[in-house]
mmCIF file of C-alpha atoms in Angstrom:
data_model
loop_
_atom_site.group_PDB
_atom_site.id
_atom_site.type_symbol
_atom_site.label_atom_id
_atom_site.label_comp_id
_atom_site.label_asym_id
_atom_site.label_seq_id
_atom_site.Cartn_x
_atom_site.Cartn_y
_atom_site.Cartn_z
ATOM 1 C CA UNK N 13 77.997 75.889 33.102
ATOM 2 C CA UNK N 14 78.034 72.209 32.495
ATOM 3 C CA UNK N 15 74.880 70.324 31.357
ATOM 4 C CA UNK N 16 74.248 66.929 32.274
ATOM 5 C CA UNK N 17 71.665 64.906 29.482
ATOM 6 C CA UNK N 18 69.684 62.647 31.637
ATOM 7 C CA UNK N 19 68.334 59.876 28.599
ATOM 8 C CA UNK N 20 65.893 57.902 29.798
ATOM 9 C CA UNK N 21 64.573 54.963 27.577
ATOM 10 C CA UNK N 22 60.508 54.077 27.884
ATOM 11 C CA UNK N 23 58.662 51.716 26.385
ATOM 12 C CA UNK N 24 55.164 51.199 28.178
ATOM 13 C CA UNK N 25 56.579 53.098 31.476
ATOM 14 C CA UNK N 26 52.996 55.616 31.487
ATOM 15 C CA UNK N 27 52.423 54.407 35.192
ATOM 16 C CA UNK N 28 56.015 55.041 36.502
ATOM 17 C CA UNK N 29 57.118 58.264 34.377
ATOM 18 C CA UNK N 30 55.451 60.558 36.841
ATOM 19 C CA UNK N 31 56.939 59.006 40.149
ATOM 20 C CA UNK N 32 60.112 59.160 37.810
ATOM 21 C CA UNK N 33 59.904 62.620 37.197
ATOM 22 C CA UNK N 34 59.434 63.740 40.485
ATOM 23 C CA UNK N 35 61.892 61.519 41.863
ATOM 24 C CA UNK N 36 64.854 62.973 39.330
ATOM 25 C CA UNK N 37 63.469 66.654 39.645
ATOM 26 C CA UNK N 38 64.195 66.420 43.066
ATOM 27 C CA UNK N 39 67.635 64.981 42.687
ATOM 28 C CA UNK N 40 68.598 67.402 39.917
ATOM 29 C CA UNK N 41 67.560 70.287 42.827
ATOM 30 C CA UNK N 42 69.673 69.024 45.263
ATOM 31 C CA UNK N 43 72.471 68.522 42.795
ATOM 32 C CA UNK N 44 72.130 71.908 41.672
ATOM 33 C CA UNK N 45 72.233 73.237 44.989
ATOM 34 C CA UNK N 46 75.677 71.439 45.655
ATOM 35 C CA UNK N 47 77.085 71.774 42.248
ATOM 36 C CA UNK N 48 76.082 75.589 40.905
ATOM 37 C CA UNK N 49 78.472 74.768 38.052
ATOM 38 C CA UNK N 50 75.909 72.071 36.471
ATOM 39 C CA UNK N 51 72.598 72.740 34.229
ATOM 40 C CA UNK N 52 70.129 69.513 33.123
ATOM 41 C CA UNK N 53 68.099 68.552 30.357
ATOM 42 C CA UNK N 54 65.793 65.306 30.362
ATOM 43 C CA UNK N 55 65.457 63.286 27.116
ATOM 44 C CA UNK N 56 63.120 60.635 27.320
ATOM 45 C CA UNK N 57 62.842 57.838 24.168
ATOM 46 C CA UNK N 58 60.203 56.770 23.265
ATOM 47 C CA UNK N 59 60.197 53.082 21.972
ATOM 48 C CA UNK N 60 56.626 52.524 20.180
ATOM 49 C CA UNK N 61 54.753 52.697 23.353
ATOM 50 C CA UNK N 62 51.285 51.468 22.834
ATOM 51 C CA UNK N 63 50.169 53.115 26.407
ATOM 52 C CA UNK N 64 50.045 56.980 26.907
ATOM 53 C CA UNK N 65 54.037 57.040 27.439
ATOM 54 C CA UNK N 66 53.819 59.538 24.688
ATOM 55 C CA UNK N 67 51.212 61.353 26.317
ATOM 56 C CA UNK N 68 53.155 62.259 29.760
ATOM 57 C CA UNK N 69 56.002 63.305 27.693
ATOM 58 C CA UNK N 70 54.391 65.739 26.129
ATOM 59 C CA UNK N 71 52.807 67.023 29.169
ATOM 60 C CA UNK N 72 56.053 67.048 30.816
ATOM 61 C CA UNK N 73 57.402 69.037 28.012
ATOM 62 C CA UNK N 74 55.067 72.013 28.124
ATOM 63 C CA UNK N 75 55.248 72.017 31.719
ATOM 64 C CA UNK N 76 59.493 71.865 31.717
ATOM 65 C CA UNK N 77 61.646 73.651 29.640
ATOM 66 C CA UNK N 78 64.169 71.069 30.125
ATOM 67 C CA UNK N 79 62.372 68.031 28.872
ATOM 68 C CA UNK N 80 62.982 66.884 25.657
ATOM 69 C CA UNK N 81 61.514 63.649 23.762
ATOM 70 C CA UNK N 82 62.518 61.866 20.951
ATOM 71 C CA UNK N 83 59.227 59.555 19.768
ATOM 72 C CA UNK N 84 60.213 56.425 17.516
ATOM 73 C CA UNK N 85 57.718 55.857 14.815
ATOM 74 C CA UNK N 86 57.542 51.855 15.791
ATOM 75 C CA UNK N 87 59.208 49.656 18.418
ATOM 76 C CA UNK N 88 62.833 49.473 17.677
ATOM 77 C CA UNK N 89 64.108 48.027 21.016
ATOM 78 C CA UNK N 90 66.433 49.269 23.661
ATOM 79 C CA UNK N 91 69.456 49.315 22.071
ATOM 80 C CA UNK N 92 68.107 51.924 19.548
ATOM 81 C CA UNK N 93 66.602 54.024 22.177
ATOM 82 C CA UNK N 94 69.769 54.680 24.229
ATOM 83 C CA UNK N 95 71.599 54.804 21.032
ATOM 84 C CA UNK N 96 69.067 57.365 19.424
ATOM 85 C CA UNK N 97 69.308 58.988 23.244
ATOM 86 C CA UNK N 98 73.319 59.643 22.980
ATOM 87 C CA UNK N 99 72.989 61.041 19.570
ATOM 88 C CA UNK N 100 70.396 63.591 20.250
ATOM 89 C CA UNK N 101 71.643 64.371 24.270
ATOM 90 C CA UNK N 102 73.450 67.715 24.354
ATOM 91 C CA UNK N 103 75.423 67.613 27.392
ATOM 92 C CA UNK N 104 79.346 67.812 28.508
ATOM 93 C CA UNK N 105 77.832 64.776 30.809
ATOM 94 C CA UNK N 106 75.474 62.000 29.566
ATOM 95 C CA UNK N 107 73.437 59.817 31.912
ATOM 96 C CA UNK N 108 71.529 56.327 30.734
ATOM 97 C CA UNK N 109 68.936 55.041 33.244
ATOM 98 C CA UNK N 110 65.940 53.740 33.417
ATOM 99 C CA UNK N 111 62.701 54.792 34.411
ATOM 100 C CA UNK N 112 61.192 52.054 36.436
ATOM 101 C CA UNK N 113 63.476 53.625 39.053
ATOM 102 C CA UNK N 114 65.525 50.185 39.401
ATOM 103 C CA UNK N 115 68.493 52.796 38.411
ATOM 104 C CA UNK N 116 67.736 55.095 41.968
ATOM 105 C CA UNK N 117 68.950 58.609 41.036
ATOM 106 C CA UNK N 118 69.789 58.909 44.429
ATOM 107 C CA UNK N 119 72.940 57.250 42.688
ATOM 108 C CA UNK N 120 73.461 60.390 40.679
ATOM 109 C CA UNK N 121 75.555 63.200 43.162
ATOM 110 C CA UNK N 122 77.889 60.064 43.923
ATOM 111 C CA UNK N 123 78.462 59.238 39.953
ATOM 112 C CA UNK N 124 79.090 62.795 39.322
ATOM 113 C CA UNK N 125 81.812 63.068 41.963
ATOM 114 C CA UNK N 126 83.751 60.211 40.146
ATOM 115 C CA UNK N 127 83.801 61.550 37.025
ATOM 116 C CA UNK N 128 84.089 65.391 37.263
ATOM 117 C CA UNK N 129 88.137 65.754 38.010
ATOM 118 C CA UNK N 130 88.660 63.747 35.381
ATOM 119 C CA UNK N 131 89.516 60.360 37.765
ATOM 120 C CA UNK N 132 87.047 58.447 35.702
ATOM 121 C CA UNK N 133 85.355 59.064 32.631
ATOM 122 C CA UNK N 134 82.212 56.726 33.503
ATOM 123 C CA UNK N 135 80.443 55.733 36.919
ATOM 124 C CA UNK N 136 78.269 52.610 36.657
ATOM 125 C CA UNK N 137 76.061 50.788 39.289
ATOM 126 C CA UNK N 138 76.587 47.027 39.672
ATOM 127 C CA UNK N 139 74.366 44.778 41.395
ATOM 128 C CA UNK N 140 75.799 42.623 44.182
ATOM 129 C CA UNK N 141 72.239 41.000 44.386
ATOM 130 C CA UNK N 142 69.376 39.635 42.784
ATOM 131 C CA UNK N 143 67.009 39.750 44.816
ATOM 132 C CA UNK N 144 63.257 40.010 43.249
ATOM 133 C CA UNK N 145 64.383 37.666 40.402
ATOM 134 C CA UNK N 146 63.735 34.111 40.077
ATOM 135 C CA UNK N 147 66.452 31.940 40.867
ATOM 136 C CA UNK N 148 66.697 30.659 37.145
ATOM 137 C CA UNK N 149 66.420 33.644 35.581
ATOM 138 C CA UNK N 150 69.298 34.709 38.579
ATOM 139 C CA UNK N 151 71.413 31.693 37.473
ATOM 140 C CA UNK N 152 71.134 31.828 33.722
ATOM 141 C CA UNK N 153 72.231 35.588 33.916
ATOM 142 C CA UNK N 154 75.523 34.643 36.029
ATOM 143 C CA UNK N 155 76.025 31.890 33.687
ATOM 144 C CA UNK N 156 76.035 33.889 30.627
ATOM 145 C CA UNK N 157 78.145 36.352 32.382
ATOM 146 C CA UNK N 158 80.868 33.747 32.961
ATOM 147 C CA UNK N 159 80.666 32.174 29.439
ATOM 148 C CA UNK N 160 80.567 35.659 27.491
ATOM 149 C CA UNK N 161 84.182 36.236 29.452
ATOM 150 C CA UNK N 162 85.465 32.928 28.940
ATOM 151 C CA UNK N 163 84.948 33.251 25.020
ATOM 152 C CA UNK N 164 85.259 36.787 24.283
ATOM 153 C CA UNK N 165 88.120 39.472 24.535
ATOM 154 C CA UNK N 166 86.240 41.933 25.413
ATOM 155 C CA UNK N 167 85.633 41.600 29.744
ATOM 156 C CA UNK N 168 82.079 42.117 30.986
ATOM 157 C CA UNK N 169 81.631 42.835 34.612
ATOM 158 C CA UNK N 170 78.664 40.777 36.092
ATOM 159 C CA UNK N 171 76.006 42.675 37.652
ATOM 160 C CA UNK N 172 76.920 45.503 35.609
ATOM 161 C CA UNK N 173 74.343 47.840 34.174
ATOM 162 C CA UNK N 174 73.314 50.062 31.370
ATOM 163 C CA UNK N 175 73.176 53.233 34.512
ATOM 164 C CA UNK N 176 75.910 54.954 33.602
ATOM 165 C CA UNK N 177 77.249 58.362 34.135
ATOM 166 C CA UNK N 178 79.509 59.280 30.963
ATOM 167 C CA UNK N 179 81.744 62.039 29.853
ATOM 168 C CA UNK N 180 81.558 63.676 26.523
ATOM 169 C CA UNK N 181 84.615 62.002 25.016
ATOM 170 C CA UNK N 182 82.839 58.536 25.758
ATOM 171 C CA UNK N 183 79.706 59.083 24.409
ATOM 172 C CA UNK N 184 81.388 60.284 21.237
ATOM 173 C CA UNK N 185 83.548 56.946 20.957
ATOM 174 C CA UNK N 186 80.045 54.676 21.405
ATOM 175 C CA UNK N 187 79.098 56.588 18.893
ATOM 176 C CA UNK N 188 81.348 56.087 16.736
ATOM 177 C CA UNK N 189 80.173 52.178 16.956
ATOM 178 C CA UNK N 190 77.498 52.614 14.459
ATOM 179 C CA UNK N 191 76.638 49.031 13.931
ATOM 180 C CA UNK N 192 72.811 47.974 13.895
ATOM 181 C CA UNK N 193 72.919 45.053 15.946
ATOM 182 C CA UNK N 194 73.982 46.550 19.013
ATOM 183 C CA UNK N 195 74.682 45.061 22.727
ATOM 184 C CA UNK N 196 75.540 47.758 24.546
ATOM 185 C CA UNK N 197 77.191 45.785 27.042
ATOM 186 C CA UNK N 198 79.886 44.588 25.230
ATOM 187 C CA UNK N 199 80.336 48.227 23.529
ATOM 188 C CA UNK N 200 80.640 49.940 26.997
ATOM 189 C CA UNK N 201 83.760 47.644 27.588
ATOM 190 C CA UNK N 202 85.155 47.384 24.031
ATOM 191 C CA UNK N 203 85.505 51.325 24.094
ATOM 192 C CA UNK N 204 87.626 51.283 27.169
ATOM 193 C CA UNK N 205 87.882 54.683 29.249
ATOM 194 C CA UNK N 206 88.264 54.388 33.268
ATOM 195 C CA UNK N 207 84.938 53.195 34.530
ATOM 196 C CA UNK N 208 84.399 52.889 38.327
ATOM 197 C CA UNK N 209 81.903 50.189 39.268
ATOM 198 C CA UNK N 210 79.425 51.022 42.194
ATOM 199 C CA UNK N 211 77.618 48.337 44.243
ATOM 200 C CA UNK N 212 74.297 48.494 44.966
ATOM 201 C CA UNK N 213 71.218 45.795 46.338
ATOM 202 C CA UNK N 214 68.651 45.397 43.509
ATOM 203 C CA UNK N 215 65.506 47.673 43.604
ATOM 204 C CA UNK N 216 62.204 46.225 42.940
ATOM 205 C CA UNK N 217 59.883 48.130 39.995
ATOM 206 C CA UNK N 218 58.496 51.123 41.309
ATOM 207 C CA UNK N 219 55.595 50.420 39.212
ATOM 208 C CA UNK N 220 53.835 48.615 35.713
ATOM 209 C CA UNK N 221 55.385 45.687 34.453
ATOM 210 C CA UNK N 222 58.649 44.636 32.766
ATOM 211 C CA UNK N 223 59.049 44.232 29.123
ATOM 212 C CA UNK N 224 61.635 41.491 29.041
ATOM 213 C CA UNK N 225 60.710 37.946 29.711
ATOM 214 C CA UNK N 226 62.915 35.151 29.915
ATOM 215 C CA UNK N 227 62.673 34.340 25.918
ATOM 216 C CA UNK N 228 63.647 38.408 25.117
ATOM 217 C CA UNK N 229 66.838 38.015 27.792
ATOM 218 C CA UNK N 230 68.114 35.167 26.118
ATOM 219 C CA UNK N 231 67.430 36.411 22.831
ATOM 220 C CA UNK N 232 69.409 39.735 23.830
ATOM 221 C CA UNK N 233 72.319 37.306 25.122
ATOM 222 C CA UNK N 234 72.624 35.274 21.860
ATOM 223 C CA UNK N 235 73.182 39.099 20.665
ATOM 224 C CA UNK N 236 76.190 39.381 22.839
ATOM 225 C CA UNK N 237 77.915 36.115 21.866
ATOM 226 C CA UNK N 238 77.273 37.070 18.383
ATOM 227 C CA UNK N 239 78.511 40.470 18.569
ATOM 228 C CA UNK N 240 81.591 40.140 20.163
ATOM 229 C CA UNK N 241 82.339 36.654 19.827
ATOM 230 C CA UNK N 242 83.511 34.327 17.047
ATOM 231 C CA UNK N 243 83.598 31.081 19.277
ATOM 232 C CA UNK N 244 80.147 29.499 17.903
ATOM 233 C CA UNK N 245 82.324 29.398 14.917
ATOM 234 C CA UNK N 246 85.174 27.794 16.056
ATOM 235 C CA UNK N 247 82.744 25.233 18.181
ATOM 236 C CA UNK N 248 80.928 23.991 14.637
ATOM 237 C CA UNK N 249 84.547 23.721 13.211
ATOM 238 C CA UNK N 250 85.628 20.965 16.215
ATOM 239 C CA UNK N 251 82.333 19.831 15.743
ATOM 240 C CA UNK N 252 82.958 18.601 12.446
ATOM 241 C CA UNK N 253 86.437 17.716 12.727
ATOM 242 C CA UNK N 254 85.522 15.732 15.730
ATOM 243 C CA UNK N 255 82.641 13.990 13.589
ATOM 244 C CA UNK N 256 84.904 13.153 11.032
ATOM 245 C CA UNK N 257 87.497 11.472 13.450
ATOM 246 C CA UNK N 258 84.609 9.325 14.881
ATOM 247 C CA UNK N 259 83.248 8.609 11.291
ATOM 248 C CA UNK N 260 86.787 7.482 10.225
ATOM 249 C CA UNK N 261 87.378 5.149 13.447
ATOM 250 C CA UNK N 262 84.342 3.618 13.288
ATOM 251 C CA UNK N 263 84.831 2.830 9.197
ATOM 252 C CA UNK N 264 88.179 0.767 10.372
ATOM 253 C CA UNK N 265 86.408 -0.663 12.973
ATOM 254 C CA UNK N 266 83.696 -2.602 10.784
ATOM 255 C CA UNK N 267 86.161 -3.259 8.148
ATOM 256 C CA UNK N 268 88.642 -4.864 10.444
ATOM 257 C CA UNK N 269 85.620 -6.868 11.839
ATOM 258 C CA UNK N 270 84.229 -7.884 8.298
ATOM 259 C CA UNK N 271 88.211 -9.027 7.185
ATOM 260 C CA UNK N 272 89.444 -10.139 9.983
ATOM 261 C CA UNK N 273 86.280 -12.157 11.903
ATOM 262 C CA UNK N 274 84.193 -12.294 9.183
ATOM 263 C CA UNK N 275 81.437 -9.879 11.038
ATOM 264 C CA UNK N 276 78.994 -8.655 8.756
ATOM 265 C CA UNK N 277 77.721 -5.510 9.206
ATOM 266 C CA UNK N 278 74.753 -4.978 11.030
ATOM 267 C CA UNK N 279 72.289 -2.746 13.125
ATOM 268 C CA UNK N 280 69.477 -0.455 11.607
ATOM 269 C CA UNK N 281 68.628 0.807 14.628
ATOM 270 C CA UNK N 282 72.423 1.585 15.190
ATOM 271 C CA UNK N 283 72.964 3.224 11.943
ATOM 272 C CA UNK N 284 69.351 5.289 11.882
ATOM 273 C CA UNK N 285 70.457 6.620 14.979
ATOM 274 C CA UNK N 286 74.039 7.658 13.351
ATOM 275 C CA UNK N 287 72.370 9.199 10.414
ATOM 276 C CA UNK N 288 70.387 11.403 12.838
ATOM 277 C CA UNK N 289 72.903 12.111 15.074
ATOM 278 C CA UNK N 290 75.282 13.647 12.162
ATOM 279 C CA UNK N 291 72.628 15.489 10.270
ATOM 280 C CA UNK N 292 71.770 17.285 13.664
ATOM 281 C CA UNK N 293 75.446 18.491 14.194
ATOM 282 C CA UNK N 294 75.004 19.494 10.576
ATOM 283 C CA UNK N 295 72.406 21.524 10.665
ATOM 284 C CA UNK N 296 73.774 22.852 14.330
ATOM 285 C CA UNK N 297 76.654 23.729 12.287
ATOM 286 C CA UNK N 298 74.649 25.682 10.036
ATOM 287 C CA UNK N 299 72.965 27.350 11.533
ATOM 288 C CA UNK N 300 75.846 28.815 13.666
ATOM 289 C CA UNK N 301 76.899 30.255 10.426
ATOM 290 C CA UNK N 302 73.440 31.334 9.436
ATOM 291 C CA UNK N 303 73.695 33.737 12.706
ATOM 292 C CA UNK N 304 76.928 35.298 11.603
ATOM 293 C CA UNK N 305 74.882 35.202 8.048
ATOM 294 C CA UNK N 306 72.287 37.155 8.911
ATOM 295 C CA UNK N 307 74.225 39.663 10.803
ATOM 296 C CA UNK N 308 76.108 40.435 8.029
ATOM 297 C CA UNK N 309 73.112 40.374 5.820
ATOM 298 C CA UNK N 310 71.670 42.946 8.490
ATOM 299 C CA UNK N 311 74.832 45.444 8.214
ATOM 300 C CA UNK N 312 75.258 45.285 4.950
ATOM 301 C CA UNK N 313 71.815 46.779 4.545
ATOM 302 C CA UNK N 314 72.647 49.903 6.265
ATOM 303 C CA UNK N 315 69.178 50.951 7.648
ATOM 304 C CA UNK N 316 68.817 53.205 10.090
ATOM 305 C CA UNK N 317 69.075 51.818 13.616
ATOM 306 C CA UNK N 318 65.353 53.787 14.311
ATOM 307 C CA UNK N 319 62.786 56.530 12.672
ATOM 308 C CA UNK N 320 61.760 59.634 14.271
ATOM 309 C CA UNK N 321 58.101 60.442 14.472
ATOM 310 C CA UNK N 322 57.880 63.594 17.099
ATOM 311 C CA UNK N 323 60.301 65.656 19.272
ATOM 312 C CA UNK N 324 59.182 68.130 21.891
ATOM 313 C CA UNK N 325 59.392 70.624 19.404
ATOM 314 C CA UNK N 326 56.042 69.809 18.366
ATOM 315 C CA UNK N 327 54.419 70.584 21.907
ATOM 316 C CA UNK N 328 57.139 73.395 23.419
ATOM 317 C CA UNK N 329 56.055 76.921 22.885
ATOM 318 C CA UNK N 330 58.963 79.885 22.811
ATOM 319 C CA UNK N 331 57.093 81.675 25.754
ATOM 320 C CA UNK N 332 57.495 78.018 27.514
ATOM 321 C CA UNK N 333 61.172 78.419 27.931
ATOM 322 C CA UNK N 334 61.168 81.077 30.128
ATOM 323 C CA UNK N 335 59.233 79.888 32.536
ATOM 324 C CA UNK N 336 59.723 75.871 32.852
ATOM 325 C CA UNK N 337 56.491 75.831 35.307
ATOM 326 C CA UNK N 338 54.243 77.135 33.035
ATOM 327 C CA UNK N 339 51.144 74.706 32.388
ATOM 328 C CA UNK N 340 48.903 74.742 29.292
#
């Protein structure tokens, strides 16, 4: 037998889990059915939820032997959930999805096909539209996706997604990334491994709300740049040399004025306006390297990337494994 870990970050999803879980129950089913060979397990992350996110997971659990929870003691993001998710799944397969059902696990027979001969060692849904998004947020995305390739080695596929259907040996090399500021993006490339990209139309929330607004998304995309990019660096490093060109022409053009015309110097305004200018591309500057600062500041810490406060050990029973319908 082969099991297939199904993680499945939450944070505030109480509304959606149980159209979730009967969505995927029915999908694992059919799956079995096809595939004999495979087993599941469900491990759902629990980010800090402040709804009953908690609660449905443990109800889930006594109901289903093969749900399993991992509950954070605070809100630690994303990143740390499917991180915490990949150390804790068990399977010779690993799935990441989400559970607004955005990711459709109807997706899931068709992943597993690509990856179980060995062809590919990751399946991955990318979206070929936007639709449901605001055109801003829509062209800010593509943007980023065009700059991040332009200044970074490492090639991120637009439209791509964190749905991915994984082999063993690639969830032990992410693993192996143990950094605490994480963009899982950028990580899914940098590994490497044969990935085969699926399209798919965008799929509206199936229900409750998303948790990342316009200032979170760019937040997480100054994460990227800063994780696998060291252009900002070089930028504030033209910057200045660029500044001190200008400074240095425009110092031979007043003296030539004053020796050779007699011009004296003159213009406040013209010189308030200098002084502002280059104290803004200095602090710019700065604070390009306070980033990189604080990362390093971050790392060099070495906290954990997230604290566990429950598992489903705390609800599942021993007699509960033998029959996964059993309700309490």
């Amino acid at each position: 037998m082969k099991l297939v870990s199904i993680v499945v970050p939450c944070y505030n999803e109480e509304k959606v889990l149980p159209l979730f879980y009967a969505e995927i129950t029915k999908v694992m089913s059919q799956m079995q059915e096809k595939y004999p060979e495979l087993d599941f397990e469900l491990l759902f992350i629990n980010d800090g939820s402040k709804d009953g996110t908690l609660q449905e997971f443990r109800k889930m659990a006594t109901m289903d032997h093969r749900v399993r929870y991992v509950s954070f003691s605070r809100n630690f993001g994303k990143e740390a959930g499917m991180y915490a998710g990949l150390q804790h799944a068990k399977g010779d397969y690993v799935v990441i999805m989400d559970a607004d059902l955005q990711h459709p696990p109807a997706f899931l027979p068709q992943m597993y096909e690509y990856v179980k001969d060995g062809e590919y060692d990751c399946a991955t849904t990318r979206r070929v539209s936007r639709k449901g998004e605001s055109k801003i947020r829509s062209w800010f995305s593509r943007k980023f996706y065009k700059i991040m390739n332009h200044i970074s080695q490492t090639e991120i596929v637009d439209g791509a997604q964190d749905f991915r259907f994984m082999t063993r040996q690639m969830v032990n090399a992410i693993l192996e990334m143990k950094e605490y500021n994480r963009f899982s993006k950028g990580i899914f490339s940098w590994v490497g491994f044969r990935t085969r990209y699926i399209p798919y139309e965008n799929v509206e929330r199936a229900a409750g709300t998303t948790s990342w607004s316009f200032k979170s998304l760019f937040k997480y995309s100054l994460e990227g740049i800063f994780a696998f990019s060291t252009a900002p660096l070089a930028l504030a490093s033209l910057l200045g040399i660029v500044s001190c060109l200008l400074a240095f022409i425009m110092i031979l053009v007043v003296v030539i004025k004053y020796l050779a015309f007699g011009d004296p110097v003159q213009g406040y305004a013209t010189t308030i306006c200098v002084i502002l200018l280059m104290g803004g591309l200095q602090l710019f500057c700065t604070g390009i390297v306070g980033q990189y600062l604080s990362k390093t500041y971050l790392e060099t810490k070495n906290r954990p990337i997230y604290l566990v406060q429950e598992t489903e050990e705390a609800v599942q029973q021993p007699d509960s494994k033998a029959n996964p319908n059993k309700q309490n």
